[in-house]
mmCIF file of C-alpha atoms in Angstrom:
data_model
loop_
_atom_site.group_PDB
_atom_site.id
_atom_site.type_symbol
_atom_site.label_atom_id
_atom_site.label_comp_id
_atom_site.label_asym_id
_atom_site.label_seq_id
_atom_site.Cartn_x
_atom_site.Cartn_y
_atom_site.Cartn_z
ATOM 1 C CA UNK A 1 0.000 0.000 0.000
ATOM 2 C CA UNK A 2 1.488 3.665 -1.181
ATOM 3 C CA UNK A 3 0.824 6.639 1.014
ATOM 4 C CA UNK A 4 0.546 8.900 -2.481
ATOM 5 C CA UNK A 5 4.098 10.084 -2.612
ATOM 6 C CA UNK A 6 5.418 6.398 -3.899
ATOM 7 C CA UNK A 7 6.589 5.552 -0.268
ATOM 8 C CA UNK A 8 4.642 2.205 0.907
ATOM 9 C CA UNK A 9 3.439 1.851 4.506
ATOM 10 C CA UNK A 10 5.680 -0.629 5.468
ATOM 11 C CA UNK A 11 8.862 1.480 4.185
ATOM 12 C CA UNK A 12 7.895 4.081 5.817
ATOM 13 C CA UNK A 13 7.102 2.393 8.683
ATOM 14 C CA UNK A 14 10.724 1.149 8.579
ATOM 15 C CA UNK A 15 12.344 4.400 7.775
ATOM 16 C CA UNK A 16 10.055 6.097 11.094
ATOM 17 C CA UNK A 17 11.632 2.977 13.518
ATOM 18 C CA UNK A 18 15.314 4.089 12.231
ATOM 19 C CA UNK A 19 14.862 7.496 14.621
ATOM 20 C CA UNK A 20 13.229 5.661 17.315
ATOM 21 C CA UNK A 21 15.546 5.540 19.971
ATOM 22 C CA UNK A 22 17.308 8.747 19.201
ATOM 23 C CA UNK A 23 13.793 10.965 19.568
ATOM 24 C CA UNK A 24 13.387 8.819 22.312
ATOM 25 C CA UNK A 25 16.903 9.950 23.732
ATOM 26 C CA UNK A 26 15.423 13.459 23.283
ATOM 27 C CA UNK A 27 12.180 13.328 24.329
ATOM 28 C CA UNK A 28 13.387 12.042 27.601
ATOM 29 C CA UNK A 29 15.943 14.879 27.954
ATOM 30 C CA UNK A 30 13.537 17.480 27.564
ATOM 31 C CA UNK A 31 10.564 15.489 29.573
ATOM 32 C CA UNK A 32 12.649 13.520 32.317
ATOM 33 C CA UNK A 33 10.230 10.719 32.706
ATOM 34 C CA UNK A 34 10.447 7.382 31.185
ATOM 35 C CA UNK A 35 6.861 6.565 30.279
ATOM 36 C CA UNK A 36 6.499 9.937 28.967
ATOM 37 C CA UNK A 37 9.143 10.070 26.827
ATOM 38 C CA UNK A 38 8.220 6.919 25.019
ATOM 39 C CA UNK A 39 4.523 8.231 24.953
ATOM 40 C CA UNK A 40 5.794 11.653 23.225
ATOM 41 C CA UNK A 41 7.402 9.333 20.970
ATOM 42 C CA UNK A 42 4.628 7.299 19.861
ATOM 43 C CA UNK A 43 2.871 10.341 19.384
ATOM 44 C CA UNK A 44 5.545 11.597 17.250
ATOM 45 C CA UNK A 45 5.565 8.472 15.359
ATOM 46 C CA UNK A 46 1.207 8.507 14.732
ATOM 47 C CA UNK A 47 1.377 12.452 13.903
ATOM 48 C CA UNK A 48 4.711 11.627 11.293
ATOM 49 C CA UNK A 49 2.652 8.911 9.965
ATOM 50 C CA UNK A 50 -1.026 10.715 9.274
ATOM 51 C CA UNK A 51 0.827 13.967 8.013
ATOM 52 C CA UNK A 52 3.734 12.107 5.834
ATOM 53 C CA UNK A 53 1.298 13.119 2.415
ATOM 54 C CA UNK A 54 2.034 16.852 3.427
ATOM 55 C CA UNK A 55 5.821 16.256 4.057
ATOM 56 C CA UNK A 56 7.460 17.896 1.675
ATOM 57 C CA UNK A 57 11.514 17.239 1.890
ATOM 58 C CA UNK A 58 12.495 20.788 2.047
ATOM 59 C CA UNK A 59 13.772 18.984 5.300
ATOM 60 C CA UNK A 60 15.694 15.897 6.075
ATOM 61 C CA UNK A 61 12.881 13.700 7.493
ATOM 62 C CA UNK A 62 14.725 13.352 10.862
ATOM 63 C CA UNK A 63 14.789 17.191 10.911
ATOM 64 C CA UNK A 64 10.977 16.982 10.659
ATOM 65 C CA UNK A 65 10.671 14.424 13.040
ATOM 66 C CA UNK A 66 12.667 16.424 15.459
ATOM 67 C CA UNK A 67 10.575 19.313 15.032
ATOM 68 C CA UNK A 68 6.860 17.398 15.436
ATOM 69 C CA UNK A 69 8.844 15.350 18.761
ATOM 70 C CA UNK A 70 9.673 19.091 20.177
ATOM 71 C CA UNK A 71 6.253 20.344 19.529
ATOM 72 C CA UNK A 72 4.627 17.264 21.431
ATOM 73 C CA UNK A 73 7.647 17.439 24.456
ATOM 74 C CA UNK A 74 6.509 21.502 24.926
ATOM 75 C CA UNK A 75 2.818 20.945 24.569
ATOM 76 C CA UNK A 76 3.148 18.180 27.574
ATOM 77 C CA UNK A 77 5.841 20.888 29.381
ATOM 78 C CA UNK A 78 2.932 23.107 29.670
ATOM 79 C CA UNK A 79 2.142 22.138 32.983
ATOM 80 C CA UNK A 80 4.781 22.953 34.329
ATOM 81 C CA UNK A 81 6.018 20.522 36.170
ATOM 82 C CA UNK A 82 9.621 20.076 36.829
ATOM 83 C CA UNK A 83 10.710 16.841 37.655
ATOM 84 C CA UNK A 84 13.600 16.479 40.409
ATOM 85 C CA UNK A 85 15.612 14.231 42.971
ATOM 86 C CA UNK A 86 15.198 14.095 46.460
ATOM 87 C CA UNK A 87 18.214 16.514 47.135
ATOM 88 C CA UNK A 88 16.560 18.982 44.645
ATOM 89 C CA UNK A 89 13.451 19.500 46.752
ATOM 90 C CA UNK A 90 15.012 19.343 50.068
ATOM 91 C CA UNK A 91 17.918 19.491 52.733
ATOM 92 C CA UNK A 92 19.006 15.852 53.649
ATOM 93 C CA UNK A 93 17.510 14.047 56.759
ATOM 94 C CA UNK A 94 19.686 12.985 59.858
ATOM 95 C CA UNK A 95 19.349 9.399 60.356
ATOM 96 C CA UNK A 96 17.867 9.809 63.902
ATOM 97 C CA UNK A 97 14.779 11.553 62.140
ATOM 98 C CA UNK A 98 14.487 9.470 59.147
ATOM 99 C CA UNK A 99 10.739 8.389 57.936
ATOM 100 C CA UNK A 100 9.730 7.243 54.658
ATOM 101 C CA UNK A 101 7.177 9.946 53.234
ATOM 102 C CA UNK A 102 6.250 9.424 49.579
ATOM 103 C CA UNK A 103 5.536 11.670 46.884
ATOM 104 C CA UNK A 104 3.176 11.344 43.702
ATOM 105 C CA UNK A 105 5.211 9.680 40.674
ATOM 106 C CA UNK A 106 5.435 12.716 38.747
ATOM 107 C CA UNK A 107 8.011 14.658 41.163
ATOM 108 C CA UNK A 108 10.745 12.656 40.365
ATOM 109 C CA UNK A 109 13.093 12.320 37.514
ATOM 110 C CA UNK A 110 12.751 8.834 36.561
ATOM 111 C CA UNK A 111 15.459 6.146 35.381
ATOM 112 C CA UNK A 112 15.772 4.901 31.913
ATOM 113 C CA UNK A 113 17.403 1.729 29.970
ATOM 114 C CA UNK A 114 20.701 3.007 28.304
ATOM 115 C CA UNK A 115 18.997 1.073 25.394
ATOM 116 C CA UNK A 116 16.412 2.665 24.644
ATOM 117 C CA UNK A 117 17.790 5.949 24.691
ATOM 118 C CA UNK A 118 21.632 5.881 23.300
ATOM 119 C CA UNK A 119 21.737 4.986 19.177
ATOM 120 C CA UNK A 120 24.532 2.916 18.603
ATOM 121 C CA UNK A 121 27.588 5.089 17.119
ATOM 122 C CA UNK A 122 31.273 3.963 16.199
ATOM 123 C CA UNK A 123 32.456 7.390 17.516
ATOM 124 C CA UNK A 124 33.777 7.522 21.462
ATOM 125 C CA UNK A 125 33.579 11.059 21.628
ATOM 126 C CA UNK A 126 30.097 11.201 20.330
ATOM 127 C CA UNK A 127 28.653 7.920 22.668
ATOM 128 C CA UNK A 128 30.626 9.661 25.709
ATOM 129 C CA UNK A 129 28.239 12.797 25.058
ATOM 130 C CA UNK A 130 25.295 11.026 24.926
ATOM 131 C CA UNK A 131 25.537 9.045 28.168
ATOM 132 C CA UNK A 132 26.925 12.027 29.842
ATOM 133 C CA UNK A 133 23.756 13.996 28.866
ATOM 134 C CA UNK A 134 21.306 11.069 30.279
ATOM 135 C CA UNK A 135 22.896 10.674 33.856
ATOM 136 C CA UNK A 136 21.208 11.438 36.282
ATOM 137 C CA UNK A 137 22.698 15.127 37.989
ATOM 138 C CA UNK A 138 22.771 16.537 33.998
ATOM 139 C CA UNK A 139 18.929 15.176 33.705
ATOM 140 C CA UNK A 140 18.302 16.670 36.738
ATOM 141 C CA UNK A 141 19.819 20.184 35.857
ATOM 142 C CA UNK A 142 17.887 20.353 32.681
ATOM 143 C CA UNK A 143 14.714 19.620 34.056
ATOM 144 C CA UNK A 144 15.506 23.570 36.034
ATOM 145 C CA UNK A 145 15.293 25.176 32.519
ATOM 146 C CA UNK A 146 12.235 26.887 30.772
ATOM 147 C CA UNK A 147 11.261 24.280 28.378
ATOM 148 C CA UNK A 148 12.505 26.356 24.794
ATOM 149 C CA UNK A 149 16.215 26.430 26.665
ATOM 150 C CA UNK A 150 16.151 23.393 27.497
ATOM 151 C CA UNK A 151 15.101 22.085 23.843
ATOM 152 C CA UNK A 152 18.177 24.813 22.339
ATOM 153 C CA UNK A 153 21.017 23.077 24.692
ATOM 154 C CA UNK A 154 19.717 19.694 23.947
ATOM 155 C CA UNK A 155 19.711 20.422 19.988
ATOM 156 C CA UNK A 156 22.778 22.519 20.592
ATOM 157 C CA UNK A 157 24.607 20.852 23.370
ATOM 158 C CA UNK A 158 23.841 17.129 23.150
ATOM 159 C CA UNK A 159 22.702 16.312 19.723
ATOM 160 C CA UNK A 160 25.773 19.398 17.751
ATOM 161 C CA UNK A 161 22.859 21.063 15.367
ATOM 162 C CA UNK A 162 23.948 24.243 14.009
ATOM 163 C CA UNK A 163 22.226 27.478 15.540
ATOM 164 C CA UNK A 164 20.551 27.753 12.139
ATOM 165 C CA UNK A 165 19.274 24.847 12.261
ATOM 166 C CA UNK A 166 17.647 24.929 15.240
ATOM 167 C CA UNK A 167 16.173 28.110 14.793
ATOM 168 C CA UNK A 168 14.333 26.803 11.942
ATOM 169 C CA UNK A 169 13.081 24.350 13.448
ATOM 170 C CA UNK A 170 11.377 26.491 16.617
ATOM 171 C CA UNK A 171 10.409 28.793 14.111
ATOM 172 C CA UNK A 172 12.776 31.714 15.674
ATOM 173 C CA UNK A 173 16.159 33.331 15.043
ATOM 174 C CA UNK A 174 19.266 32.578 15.418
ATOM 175 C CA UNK A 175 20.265 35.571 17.425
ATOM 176 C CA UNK A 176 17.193 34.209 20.397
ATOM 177 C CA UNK A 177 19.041 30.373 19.935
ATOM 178 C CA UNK A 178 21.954 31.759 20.916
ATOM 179 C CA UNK A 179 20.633 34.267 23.246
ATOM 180 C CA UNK A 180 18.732 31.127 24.847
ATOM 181 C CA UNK A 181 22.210 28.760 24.251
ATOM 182 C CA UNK A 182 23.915 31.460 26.368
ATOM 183 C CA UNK A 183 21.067 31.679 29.508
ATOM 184 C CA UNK A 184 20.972 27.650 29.737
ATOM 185 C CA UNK A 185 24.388 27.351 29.977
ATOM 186 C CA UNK A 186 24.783 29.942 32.611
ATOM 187 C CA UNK A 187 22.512 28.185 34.451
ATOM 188 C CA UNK A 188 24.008 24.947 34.343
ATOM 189 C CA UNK A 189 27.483 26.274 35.427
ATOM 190 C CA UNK A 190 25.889 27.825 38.354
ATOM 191 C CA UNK A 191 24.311 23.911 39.405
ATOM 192 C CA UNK A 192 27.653 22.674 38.731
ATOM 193 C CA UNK A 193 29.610 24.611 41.045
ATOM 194 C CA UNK A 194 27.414 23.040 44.090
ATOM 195 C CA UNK A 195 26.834 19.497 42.111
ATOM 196 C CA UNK A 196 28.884 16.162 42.918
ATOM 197 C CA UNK A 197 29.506 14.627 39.156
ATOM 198 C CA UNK A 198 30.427 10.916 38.421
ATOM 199 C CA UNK A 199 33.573 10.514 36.594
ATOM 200 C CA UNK A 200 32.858 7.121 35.112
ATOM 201 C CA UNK A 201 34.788 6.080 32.008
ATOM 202 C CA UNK A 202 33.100 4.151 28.682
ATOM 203 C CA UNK A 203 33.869 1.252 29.240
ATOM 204 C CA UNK A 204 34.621 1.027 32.972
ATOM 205 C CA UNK A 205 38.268 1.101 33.766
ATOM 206 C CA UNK A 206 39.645 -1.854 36.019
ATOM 207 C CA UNK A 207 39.412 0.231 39.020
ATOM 208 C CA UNK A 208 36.365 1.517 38.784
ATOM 209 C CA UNK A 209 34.944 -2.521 37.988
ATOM 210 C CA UNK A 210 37.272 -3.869 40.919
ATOM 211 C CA UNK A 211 35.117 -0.917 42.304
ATOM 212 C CA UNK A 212 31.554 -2.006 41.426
ATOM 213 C CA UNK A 213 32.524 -5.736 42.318
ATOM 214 C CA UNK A 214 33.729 -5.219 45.150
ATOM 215 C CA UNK A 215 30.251 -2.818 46.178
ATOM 216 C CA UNK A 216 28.318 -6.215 44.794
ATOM 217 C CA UNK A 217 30.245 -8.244 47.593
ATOM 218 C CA UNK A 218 29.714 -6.089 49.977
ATOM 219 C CA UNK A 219 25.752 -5.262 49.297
ATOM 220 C CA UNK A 220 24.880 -8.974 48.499
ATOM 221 C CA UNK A 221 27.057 -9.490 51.928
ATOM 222 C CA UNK A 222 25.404 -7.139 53.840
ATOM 223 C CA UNK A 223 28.788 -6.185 55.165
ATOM 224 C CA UNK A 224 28.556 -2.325 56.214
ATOM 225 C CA UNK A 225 32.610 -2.484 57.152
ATOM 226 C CA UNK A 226 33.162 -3.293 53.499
ATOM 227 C CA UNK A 227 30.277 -0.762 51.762
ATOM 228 C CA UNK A 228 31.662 2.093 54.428
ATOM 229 C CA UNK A 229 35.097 1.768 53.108
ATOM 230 C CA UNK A 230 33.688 1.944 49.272
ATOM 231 C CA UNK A 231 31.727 5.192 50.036
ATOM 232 C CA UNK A 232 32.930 8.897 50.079
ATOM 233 C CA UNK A 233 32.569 10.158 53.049
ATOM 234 C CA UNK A 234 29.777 12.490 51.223
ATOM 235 C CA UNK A 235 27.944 9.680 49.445
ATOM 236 C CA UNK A 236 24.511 10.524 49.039
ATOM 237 C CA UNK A 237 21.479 7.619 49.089
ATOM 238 C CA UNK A 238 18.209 8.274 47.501
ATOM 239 C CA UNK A 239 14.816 6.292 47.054
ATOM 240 C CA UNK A 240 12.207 7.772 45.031
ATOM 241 C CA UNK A 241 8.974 7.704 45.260
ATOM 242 C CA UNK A 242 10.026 8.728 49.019
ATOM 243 C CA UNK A 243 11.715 11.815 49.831
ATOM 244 C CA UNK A 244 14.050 10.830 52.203
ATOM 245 C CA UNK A 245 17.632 11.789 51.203
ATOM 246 C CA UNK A 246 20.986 10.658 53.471
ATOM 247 C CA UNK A 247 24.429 11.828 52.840
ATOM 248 C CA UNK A 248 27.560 10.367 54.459
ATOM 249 C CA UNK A 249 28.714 6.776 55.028
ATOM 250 C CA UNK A 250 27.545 6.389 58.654
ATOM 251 C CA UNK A 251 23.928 7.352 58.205
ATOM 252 C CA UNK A 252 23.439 5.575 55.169
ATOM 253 C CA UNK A 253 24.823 2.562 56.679
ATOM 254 C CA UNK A 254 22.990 3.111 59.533
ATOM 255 C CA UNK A 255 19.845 3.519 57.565
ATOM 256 C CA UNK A 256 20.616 0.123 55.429
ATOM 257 C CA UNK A 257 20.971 -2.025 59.347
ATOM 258 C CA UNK A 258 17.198 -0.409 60.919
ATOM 259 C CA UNK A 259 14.757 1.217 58.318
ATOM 260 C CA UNK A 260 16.398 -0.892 55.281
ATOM 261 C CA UNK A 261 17.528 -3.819 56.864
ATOM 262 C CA UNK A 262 14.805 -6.221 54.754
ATOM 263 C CA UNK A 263 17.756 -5.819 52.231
ATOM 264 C CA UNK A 264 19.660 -8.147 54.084
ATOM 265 C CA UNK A 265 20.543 -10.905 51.720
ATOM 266 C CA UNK A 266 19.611 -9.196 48.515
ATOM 267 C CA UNK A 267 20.905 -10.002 45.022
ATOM 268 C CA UNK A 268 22.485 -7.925 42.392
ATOM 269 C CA UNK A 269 21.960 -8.121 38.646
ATOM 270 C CA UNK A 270 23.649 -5.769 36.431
ATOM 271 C CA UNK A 271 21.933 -3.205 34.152
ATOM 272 C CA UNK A 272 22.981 -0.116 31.874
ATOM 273 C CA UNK A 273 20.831 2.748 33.252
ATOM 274 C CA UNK A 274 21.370 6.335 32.815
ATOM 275 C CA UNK A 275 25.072 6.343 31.088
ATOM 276 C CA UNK A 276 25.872 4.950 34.857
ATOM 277 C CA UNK A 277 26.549 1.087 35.758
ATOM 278 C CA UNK A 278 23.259 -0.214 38.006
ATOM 279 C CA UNK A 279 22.104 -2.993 39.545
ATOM 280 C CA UNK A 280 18.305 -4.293 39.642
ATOM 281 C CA UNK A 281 18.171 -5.411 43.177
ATOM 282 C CA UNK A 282 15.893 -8.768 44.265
ATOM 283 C CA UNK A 283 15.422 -9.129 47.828
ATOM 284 C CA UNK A 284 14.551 -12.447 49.759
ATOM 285 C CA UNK A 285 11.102 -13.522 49.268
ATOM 286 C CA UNK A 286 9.764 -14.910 52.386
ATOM 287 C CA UNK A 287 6.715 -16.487 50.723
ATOM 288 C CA UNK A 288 7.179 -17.419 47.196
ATOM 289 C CA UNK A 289 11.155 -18.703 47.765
ATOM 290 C CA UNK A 290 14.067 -16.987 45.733
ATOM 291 C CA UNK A 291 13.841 -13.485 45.049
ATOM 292 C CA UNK A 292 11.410 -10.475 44.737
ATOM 293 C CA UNK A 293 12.297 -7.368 42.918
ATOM 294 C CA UNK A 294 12.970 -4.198 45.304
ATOM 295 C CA UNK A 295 14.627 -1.234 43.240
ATOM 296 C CA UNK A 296 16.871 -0.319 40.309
ATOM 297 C CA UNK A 297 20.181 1.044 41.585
ATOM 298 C CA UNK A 298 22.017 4.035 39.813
ATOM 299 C CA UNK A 299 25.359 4.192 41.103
ATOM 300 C CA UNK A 300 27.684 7.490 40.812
ATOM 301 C CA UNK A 301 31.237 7.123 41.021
ATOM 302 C CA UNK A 302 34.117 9.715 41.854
ATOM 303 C CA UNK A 303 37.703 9.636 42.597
ATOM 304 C CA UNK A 304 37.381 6.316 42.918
ATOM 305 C CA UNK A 305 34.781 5.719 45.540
ATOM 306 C CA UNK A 306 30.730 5.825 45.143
ATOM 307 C CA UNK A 307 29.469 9.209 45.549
ATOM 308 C CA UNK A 308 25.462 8.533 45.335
ATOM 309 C CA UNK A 309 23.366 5.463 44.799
ATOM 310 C CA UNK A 310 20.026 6.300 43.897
ATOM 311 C CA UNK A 311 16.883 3.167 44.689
ATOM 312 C CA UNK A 312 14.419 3.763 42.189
ATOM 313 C CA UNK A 313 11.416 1.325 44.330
ATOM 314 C CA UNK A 314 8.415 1.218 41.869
ATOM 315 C CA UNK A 315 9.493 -2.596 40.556
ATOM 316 C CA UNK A 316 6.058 -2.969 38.884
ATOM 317 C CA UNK A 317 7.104 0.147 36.368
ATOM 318 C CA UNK A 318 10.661 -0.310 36.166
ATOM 319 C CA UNK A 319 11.788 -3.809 35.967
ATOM 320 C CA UNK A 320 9.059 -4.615 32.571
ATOM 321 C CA UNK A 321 11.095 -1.791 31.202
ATOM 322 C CA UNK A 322 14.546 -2.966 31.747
ATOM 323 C CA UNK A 323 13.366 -6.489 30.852
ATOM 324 C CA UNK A 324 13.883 -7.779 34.101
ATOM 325 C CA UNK A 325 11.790 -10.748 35.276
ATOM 326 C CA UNK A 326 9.426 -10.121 38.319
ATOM 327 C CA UNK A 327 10.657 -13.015 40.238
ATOM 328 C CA UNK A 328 14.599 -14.630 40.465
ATOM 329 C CA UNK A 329 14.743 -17.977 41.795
ATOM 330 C CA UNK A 330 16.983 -19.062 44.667
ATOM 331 C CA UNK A 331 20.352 -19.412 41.626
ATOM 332 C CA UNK A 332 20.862 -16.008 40.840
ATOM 333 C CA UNK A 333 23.767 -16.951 38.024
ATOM 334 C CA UNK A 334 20.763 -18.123 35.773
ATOM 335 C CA UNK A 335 19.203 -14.882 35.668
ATOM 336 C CA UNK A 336 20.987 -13.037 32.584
ATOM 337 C CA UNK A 337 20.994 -9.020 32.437
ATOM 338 C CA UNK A 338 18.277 -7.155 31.172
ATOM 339 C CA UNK A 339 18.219 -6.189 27.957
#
C-alpha cells in the first residue's frame, strides 16, 4: 500500500523505527520521565505517519521528526512541572529523624534503559556525550530550565545542530538560539559549582569494575565495614517515590541495618541505566522462595569511591522496562541481564 508520494506503509514504517531511539533519547531529555518520553514518541511516530502526504523534503525527514517530537515534548511541558531528585526539593535528613514519606510519581526524575535511549555510534567522543547527557545530575539540571532552553542546549549541546538549524526548526532566530544557548548554559554552570559529578569512564576502567565488584560483595554481603570503606565520606542515598535523602557513610549505613535492613541478603543483577553502571536489586522472598524485585540502583562514582546510589522502588514500572523478570529464583547466576 502507497501513502501517495510512492513511499509504501511498510517502508515508511521502517524508515520512522530508524529514529526511534534517538527521539526517544530526546524526548526524555527534555521530559525527564520514562513513560512519557516513550509516549511523546509514539505520538511523534502517529502524527509523522497521518501527516507524511504533506511532508514535503524541504527537510531531512529526521529534521521533521525532530521538530513534530519538540512540539509534542513543549505541549506536555505546559504544565509545568519540573521533575527532580530528592536533594533537589530538600535538605538531607539525619538518620535519627528518618521516615519514609512518599511523593506522587510525577516529582521525580525517573530512570531509563541506556537502550532505549543511546543509538549505537562507532564514535567515542560522540557515545561519551550522549551518556553524559542522560545521567542522572545533567537530567536533573535540565529539568531547572524553561522548556525552549532546554530544547536549544539539547539540539545545541547534546545532539551538535547548528544554531541555524535549530532556529528553523522552533520557528525563531538565530540571534534568540543563541541568546537562549547562552542563559541555559549559565545556568548549568551555576548547578555545577554546588553538584557532585560521576567521573565514570566508557567502558569502565579496572578500578572503577574492581570498584563495582567489590560494592556487589559487599551489598549482596550485607557487610557495612566493606560498603563504608567503598563510600565517600559524602555519598549521598536516595529512594524515590520517598523523599528521604541521606548523605555520608555512617547514616546511610545506619539507615541500610534499621529502616532498610529487609535488604539483608539481597541479590544484584547488572543493568545499563542512565550512562551509569546499576544494579536491579531482588530481595529475599519470604513467601514465594528466591527473590522479589525491590529497586533499580544508579550508582555514581568519583575519585574512585561511590558518591550517590540512587533506589528507584516502583518494581512494577521499572523492571518490565529494563526487561527484568518479576521473580529470580533461589540461583541467581541463571538470571541473565536485562536487555
Amino acid at each position: 500500500m502507497s501513502d501517495g508520494t510512492g513511499t509504501t506503509t511498510a517502508d515508511l514504517d521502517i524508515r520512522l523505527e530508524k529514529h526511534r531511539v534517538e527521539l526517544t533519547g530526546y524526548c526524555y531529555r527534555m521530559l525527564g520521565s520514562s513513560f512519557e518520553a516513550e509516549d511523546a514518541v509514539q505520538d511523534t511516530m502517529v502524527r509523522a505517519w497521518r501527516s507524511y502526504e504533506k511532508f514535503e523534503g524541504r527537510s531531512s525527514l529526521r529534521s521533521w521528526l525532530y521538530r513534530i517530537a519538540t512540539n509534542v515534548c513543549l505541549d506536555m511541558l505546559t504544565a509545568g512541572n519540573k521533575r527532580a531528585r530528592p536533594m533537589d526539593l530538600s535538605e538531607s535528613t539525619p538518620l535519627a529523624q528518618a521516615a519514609l514519606s512518599p511523593r506522587s510519581d510525577n516529582t521525580w526524575l525517573e530512570p531509563m534503559p541506556d537502550n532505549r535511549v543511546l543509538p549505537t555510534t562507532d564514535d567515542p567522543a560522540e557515545a561519551a556525550v550522549a551518556k553524559e547527557s542522560v545521567r542522572l545530575a545533567f537530567m536533573a539540571a535540565l529539568q531547572q530550565l524553561p522548556s525552549k532552553q532546554r530544547a536549544v542546549l539539547i539540539l545545541r549541546e547534546v545532539l551538535a545542530w547548528r544554531a541555524s538549524e535549530v532556529a528553523e526548526l522552533l520557528d525563531t532566530s538565530v540571534a534568540s538560539v543563541n541568546s537562549a544557548l547562552q542563559r541555559a548554559r549559565a545556568t548549568l554552570a551555576e548547578r555545577d559549582e554546588k553538584a557532585a559529578h560521576a567521573a565514570v569512564s566508557d567502558p569502565l576502567d579496572e578500578d572503577q569494575q574492581k570498584l563495582l565488584d567489590r560494592y556487589v560483595a559487599a551489598f549482596e554481603g550485607y557487610d557495612m565495614t566493606a560498603l563504608t570503606t567503598l563510600l565517600h565520606e559524602d555519598a549521598v542515598m536516595t529512594m524515590p517515590p520517598f523523599d528521604l535523602w541521606l548523605t555520608g557513610h555512617d547514616d546511610i549505613t545506619g539507615f541500610m541495618t534499621t529502616l532498610g535492613a529487609a535488604c539483608e541478603g539481597s541479590r544484584l543483577v547488572p543493568v545499563q541505566v542512565n550512562g551509569l553502571p546499576g544494579f536491579a536489586q531482588y530481595k529475599p522472598d519470604p513467601e514465594q522462595g528466591g527473590y522479589t524485585p525491590w529497586a533499580v540502583q544508579v550508582l555514581e562514582i568519583s575519585d574512585g569511591r561511590l558518591t550517590g546510589f540512587h533506589f528507584f522502588l516502583d518494581t512494577k514500572r521499572w523492571f518490565p522496562l529494563f526487561g527484568l523478570p518479576l521473580h529470580l529464583e533461589a540461583e541467581p547466576d541463571q538470571i541473565q541481564e536485562g536487555v
